[in-house]
PDB file of C-alpha atoms in Angstrom:
ATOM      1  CA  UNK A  72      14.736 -45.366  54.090  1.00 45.00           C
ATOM      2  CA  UNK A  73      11.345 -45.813  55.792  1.00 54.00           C
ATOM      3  CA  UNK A  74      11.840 -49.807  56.157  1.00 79.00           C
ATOM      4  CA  UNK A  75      14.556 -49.233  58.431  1.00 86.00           C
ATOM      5  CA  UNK A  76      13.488 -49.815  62.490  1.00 90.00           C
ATOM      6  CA  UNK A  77      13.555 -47.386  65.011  1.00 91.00           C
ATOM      7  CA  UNK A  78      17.157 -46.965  66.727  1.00 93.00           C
ATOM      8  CA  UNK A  79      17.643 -48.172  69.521  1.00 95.00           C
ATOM      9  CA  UNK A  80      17.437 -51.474  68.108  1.00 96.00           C
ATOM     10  CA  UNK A  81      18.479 -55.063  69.538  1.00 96.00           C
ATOM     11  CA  UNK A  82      19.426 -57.979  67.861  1.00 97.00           C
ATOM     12  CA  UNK A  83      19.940 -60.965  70.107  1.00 94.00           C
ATOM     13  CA  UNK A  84      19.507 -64.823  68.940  1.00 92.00           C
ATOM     14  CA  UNK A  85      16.385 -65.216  71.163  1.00 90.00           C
ATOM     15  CA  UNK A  86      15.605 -68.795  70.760  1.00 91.00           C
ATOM     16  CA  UNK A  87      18.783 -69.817  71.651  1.00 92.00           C
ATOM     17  CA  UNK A  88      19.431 -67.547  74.463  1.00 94.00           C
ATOM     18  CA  UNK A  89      15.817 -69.251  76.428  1.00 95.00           C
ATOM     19  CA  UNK A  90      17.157 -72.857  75.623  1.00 95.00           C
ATOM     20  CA  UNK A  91      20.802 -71.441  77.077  1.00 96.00           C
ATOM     21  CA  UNK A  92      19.050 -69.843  80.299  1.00 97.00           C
ATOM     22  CA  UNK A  93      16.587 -72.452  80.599  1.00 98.00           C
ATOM     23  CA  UNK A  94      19.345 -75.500  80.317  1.00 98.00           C
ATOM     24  CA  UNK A  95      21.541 -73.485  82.853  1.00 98.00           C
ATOM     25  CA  UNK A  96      18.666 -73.372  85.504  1.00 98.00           C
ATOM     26  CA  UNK A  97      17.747 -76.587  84.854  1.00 98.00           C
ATOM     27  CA  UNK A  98      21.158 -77.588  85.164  1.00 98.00           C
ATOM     28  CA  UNK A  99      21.476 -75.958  88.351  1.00 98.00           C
ATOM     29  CA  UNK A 100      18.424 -77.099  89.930  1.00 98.00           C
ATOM     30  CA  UNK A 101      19.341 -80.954  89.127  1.00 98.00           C
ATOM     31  CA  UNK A 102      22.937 -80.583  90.287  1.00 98.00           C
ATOM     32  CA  UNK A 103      21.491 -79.106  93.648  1.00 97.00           C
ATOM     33  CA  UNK A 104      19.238 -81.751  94.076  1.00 97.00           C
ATOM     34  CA  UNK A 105      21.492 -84.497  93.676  1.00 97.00           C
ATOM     35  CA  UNK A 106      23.690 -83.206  96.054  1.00 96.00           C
ATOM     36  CA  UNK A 107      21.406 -82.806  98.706  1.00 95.00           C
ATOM     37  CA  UNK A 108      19.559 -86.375  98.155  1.00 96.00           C
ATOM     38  CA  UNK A 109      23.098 -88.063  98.482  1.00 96.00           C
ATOM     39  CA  UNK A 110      23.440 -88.963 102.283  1.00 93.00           C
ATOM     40  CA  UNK A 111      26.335 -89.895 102.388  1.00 96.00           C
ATOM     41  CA  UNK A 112      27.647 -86.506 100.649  1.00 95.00           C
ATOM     42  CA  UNK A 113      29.700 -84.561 103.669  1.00 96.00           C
ATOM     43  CA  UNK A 114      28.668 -80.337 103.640  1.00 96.00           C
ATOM     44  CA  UNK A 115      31.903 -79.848 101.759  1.00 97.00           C
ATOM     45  CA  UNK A 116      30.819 -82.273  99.002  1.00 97.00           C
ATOM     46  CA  UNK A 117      27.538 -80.535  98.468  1.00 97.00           C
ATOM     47  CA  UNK A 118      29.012 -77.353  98.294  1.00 97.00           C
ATOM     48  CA  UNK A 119      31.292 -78.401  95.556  1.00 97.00           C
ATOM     49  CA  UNK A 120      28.129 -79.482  93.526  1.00 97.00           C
ATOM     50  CA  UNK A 121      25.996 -76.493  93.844  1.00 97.00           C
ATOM     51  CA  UNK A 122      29.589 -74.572  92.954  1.00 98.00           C
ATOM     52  CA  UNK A 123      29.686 -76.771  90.210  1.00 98.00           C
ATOM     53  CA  UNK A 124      25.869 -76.488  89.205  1.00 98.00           C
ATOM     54  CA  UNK A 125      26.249 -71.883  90.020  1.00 98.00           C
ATOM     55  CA  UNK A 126      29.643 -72.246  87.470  1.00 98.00           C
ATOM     56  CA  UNK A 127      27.814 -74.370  84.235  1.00 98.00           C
ATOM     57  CA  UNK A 128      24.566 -71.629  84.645  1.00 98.00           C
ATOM     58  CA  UNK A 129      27.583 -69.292  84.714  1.00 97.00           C
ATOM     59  CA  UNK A 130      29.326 -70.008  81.244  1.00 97.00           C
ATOM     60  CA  UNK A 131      25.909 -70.918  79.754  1.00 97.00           C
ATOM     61  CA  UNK A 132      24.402 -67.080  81.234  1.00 96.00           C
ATOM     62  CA  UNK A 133      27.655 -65.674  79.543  1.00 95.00           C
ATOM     63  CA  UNK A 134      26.643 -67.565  76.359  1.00 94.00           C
ATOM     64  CA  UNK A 135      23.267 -66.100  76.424  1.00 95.00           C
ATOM     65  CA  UNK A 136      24.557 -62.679  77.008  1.00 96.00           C
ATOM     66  CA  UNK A 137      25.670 -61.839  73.360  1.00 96.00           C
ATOM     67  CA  UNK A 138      23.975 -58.967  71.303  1.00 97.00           C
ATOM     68  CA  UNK A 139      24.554 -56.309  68.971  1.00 98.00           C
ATOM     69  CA  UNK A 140      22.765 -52.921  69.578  1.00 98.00           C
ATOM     70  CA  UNK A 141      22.591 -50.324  67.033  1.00 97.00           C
ATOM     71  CA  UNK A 142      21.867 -46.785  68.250  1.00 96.00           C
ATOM     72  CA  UNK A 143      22.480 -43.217  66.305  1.00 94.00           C
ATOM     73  CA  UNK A 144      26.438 -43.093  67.681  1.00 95.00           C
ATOM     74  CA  UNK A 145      26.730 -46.585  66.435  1.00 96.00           C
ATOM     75  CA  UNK A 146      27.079 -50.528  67.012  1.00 97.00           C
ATOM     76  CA  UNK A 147      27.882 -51.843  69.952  1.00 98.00           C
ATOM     77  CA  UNK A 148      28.825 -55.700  69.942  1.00 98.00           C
ATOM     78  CA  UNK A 149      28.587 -57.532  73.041  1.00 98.00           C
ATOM     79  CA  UNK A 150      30.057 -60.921  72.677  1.00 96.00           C
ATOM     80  CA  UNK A 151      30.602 -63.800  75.421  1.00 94.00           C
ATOM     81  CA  UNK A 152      33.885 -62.282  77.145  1.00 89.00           C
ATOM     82  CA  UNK A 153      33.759 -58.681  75.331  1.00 94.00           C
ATOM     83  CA  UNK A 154      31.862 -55.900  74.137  1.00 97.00           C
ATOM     84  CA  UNK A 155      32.884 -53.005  71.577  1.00 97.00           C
ATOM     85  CA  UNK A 156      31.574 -49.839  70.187  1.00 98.00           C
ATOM     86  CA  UNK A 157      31.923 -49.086  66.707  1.00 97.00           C
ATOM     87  CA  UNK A 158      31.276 -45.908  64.834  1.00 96.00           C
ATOM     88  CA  UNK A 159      29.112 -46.203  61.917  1.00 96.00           C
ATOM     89  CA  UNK A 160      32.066 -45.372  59.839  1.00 95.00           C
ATOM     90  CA  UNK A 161      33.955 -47.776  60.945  1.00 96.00           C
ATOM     91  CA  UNK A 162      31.774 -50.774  59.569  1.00 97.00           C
ATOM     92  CA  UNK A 163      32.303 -51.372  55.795  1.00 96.00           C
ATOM     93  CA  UNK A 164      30.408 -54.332  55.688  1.00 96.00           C
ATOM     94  CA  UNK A 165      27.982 -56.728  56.834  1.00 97.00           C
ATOM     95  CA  UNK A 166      28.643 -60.657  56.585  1.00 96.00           C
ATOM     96  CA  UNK A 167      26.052 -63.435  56.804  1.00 95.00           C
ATOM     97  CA  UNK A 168      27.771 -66.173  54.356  1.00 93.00           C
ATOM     98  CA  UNK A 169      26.115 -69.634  54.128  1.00 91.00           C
ATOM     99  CA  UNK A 170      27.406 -71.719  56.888  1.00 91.00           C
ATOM    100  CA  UNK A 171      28.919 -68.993  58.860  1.00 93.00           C
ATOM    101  CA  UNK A 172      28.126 -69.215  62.550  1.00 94.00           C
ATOM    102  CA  UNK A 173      27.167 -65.793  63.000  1.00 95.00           C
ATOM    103  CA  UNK A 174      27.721 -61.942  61.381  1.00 96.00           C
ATOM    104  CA  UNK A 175      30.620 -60.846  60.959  1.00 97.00           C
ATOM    105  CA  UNK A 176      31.730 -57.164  60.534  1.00 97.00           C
ATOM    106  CA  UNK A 177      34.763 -55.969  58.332  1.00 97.00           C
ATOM    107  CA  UNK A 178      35.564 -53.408  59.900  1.00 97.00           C
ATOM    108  CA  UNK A 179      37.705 -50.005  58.097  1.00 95.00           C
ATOM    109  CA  UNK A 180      40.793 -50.937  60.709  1.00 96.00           C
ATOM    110  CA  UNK A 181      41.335 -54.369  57.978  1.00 96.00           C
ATOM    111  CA  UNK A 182      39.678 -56.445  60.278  1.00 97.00           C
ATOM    112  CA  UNK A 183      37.104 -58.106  61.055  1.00 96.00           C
ATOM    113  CA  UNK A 184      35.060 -58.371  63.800  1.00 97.00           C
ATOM    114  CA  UNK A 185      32.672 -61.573  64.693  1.00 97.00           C
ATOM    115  CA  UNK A 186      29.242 -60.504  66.189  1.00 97.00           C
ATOM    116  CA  UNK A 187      27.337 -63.153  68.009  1.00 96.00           C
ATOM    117  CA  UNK A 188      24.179 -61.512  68.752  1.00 96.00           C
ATOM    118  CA  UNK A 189      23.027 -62.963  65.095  1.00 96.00           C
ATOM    119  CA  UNK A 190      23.240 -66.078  64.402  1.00 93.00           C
ATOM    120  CA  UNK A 191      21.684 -68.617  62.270  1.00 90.00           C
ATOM    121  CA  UNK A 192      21.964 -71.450  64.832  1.00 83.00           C
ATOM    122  CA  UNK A 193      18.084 -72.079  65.822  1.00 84.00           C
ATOM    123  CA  UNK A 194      16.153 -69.400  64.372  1.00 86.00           C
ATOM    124  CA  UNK A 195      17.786 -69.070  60.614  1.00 89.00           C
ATOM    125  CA  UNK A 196      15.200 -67.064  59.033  1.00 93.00           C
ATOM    126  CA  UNK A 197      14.922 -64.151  61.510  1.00 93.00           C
ATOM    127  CA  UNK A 198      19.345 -64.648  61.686  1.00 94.00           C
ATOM    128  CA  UNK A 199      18.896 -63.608  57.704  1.00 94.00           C
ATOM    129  CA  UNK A 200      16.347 -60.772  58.491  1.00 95.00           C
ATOM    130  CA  UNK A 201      18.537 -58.809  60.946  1.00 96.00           C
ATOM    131  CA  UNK A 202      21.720 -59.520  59.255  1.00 96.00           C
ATOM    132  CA  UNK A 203      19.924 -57.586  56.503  1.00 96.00           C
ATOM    133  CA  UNK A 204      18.413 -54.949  58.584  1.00 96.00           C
ATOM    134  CA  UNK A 205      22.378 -54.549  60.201  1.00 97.00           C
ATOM    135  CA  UNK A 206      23.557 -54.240  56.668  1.00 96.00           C
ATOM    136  CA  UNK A 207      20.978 -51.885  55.624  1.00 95.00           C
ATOM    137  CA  UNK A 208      21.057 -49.699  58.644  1.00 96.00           C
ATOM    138  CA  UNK A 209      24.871 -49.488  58.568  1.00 95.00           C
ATOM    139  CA  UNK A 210      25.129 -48.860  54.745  1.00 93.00           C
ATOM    140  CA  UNK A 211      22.521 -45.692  55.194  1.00 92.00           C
ATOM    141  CA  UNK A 212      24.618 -44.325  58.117  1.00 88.00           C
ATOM    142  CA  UNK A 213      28.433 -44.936  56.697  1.00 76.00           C
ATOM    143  CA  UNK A 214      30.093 -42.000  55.572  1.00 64.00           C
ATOM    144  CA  UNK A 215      31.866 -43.753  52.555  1.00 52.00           C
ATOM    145  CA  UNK A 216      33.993 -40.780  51.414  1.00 45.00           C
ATOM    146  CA  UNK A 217      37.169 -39.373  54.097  1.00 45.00           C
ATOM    147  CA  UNK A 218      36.579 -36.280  53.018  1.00 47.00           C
ATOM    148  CA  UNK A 219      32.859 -35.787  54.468  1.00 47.00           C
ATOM    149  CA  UNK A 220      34.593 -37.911  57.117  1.00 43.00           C
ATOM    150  CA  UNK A 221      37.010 -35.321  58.031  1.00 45.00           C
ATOM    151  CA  UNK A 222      34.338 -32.433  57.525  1.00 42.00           C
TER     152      UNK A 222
END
Protein backbone atom coordinates (compact mmCIF):
# COMPACT_ATOMS: atom_id res chain seq x y z
CA UNK A 1 0.00 0.00 0.00
CA UNK A 2 1.72 3.26 -1.00
CA UNK A 3 -0.62 5.47 1.45
CA UNK A 4 0.86 3.84 4.28
CA UNK A 5 3.76 6.22 6.25
CA UNK A 6 7.16 5.46 6.61
CA UNK A 7 7.94 3.11 9.77
CA UNK A 8 9.17 4.36 12.30
CA UNK A 9 6.09 6.10 12.92
CA UNK A 10 4.68 7.99 16.15
CA UNK A 11 1.39 8.57 17.18
CA UNK A 12 1.09 10.73 20.27
CA UNK A 13 -2.11 13.05 21.15
CA UNK A 14 -0.03 16.24 20.60
CA UNK A 15 -2.41 18.88 21.57
CA UNK A 16 -3.06 17.48 24.65
CA UNK A 17 0.33 16.48 25.64
CA UNK A 18 1.50 20.76 25.25
CA UNK A 19 -1.65 21.75 27.38
CA UNK A 20 -0.45 18.68 29.93
CA UNK A 21 3.34 19.96 29.92
CA UNK A 22 2.45 23.45 29.73
CA UNK A 23 -0.26 23.23 32.83
CA UNK A 24 2.43 21.17 34.79
CA UNK A 25 5.10 24.01 34.41
CA UNK A 26 2.79 26.45 34.97
CA UNK A 27 1.67 24.68 37.86
CA UNK A 28 5.01 24.43 39.16
CA UNK A 29 6.13 27.84 38.64
CA UNK A 30 2.91 29.29 40.61
CA UNK A 31 3.25 26.80 43.46
CA UNK A 32 7.00 27.98 43.78
CA UNK A 33 6.14 31.38 43.83
CA UNK A 34 3.64 31.30 46.38
CA UNK A 35 5.76 29.64 48.59
CA UNK A 36 8.48 31.87 48.47
CA UNK A 37 6.22 35.24 48.65
CA UNK A 38 4.65 33.80 51.96
CA UNK A 39 6.86 35.28 54.84
CA UNK A 40 5.74 33.78 57.24
CA UNK A 41 6.28 30.21 55.45
CA UNK A 42 9.33 28.45 57.64
CA UNK A 43 12.18 26.60 54.92
CA UNK A 44 10.39 23.37 55.70
CA UNK A 45 7.03 24.80 54.53
CA UNK A 46 8.42 25.95 51.24
CA UNK A 47 9.97 22.87 50.58
CA UNK A 48 6.78 21.01 50.96
CA UNK A 49 5.26 23.35 48.22
CA UNK A 50 7.82 23.16 45.59
CA UNK A 51 7.60 19.10 46.49
CA UNK A 52 4.14 19.53 46.00
CA UNK A 53 4.38 21.83 42.78
CA UNK A 54 7.80 18.97 41.30
CA UNK A 55 4.94 15.94 42.19
CA UNK A 56 1.58 17.58 40.12
CA UNK A 57 4.30 18.39 36.93
CA UNK A 58 5.17 14.78 37.82
CA UNK A 59 1.75 12.88 37.26
CA UNK A 60 0.79 15.47 34.59
CA UNK A 61 4.63 14.66 32.64
CA UNK A 62 3.56 10.91 33.10
CA UNK A 63 0.20 11.83 31.47
CA UNK A 64 1.89 13.40 28.61
CA UNK A 65 4.20 10.55 28.15
CA UNK A 66 1.76 8.10 26.34
CA UNK A 67 2.38 6.93 22.65
CA UNK A 68 2.18 4.16 20.38
CA UNK A 69 5.14 3.57 17.95
CA UNK A 70 4.90 1.32 15.10
CA UNK A 71 8.19 0.05 13.65
CA UNK A 72 8.84 -3.19 11.20
CA UNK A 73 9.11 -5.72 14.53
CA UNK A 74 5.92 -4.17 15.66
CA UNK A 75 3.80 -1.82 18.12
CA UNK A 76 5.01 -0.70 21.00
CA UNK A 77 2.38 0.98 23.45
CA UNK A 78 3.60 3.24 25.99
CA UNK A 79 0.89 4.14 28.36
CA UNK A 80 1.02 6.35 31.70
CA UNK A 81 2.56 3.56 34.13
CA UNK A 82 3.49 0.89 31.26
CA UNK A 83 4.75 0.19 27.99
CA UNK A 84 4.43 -3.12 25.77
CA UNK A 85 5.65 -4.54 22.59
CA UNK A 86 3.45 -6.32 20.41
CA UNK A 87 4.18 -8.38 17.37
CA UNK A 88 2.27 -7.53 14.38
CA UNK A 89 0.61 -10.82 14.69
CA UNK A 90 -0.48 -10.38 17.73
CA UNK A 91 -2.92 -7.38 16.93
CA UNK A 92 -6.24 -8.56 15.34
CA UNK A 93 -7.77 -5.39 15.46
CA UNK A 94 -7.90 -1.81 15.70
CA UNK A 95 -10.70 0.05 17.86
CA UNK A 96 -11.72 3.71 17.63
CA UNK A 97 -15.64 3.38 18.62
CA UNK A 98 -17.63 6.64 19.07
CA UNK A 99 -17.15 7.83 22.53
CA UNK A 100 -14.28 5.67 23.37
CA UNK A 101 -11.49 7.51 25.12
CA UNK A 102 -8.80 6.25 23.12
CA UNK A 103 -7.71 2.98 20.69
CA UNK A 104 -7.96 0.07 21.81
CA UNK A 105 -6.20 -3.12 20.52
CA UNK A 106 -7.75 -6.74 20.64
CA UNK A 107 -5.14 -8.41 20.86
CA UNK A 108 -4.81 -12.61 19.57
CA UNK A 109 -4.10 -13.48 23.57
CA UNK A 110 -8.41 -12.61 23.96
CA UNK A 111 -7.64 -9.42 25.22
CA UNK A 112 -7.55 -6.29 24.79
CA UNK A 113 -5.23 -3.80 25.19
CA UNK A 114 -6.06 0.18 25.69
CA UNK A 115 -3.54 2.48 23.82
CA UNK A 116 -3.43 6.05 24.91
CA UNK A 117 -1.17 7.56 22.50
CA UNK A 118 -4.57 8.17 20.30
CA UNK A 119 -7.09 9.71 21.52
CA UNK A 120 -9.95 11.74 20.47
CA UNK A 121 -9.87 14.07 23.51
CA UNK A 122 -8.70 17.58 21.86
CA UNK A 123 -7.69 16.89 18.46
CA UNK A 124 -10.64 14.35 17.17
CA UNK A 125 -10.02 14.51 13.59
CA UNK A 126 -6.28 13.68 13.47
CA UNK A 127 -7.40 10.83 16.70
CA UNK A 128 -9.63 9.29 13.57
CA UNK A 129 -6.72 9.64 11.01
CA UNK A 130 -4.12 7.60 12.94
CA UNK A 131 -6.51 5.20 14.37
CA UNK A 132 -6.97 4.48 10.65
CA UNK A 133 -3.43 4.60 9.63
CA UNK A 134 -2.82 1.97 12.97
CA UNK A 135 -5.52 -0.17 11.52
CA UNK A 136 -4.27 -0.06 8.10
CA UNK A 137 -0.66 -0.53 8.87
CA UNK A 138 -1.40 -3.46 11.22
CA UNK A 139 -3.92 -5.21 8.84
CA UNK A 140 -1.04 -5.12 5.89
CA UNK A 141 1.56 -6.58 8.32
CA UNK A 142 -0.70 -9.42 10.27
CA UNK A 143 -0.05 -12.77 9.29
CA UNK A 144 -3.79 -13.91 9.51
CA UNK A 145 -3.23 -17.64 8.81
CA UNK A 146 -1.02 -19.98 11.78
CA UNK A 147 0.24 -21.78 9.28
CA UNK A 148 2.43 -18.94 7.47
CA UNK A 149 2.71 -18.08 11.17
CA UNK A 150 4.51 -21.14 12.05
CA UNK A 151 6.51 -21.13 8.63
Amino acid sequence: MSDLPELPVTFRPGRTRAVLLTSGAAIFAVITVVALLLEQLSPGERLSFVVTGALLFGVLALLARVKVVADESGVTVVNIAGRRHLEWAEILQVNLRPGDPWVFLNLSDGTSLPALGIQPGIARQRAIADARTLRALAESRSIRDPEQRQG
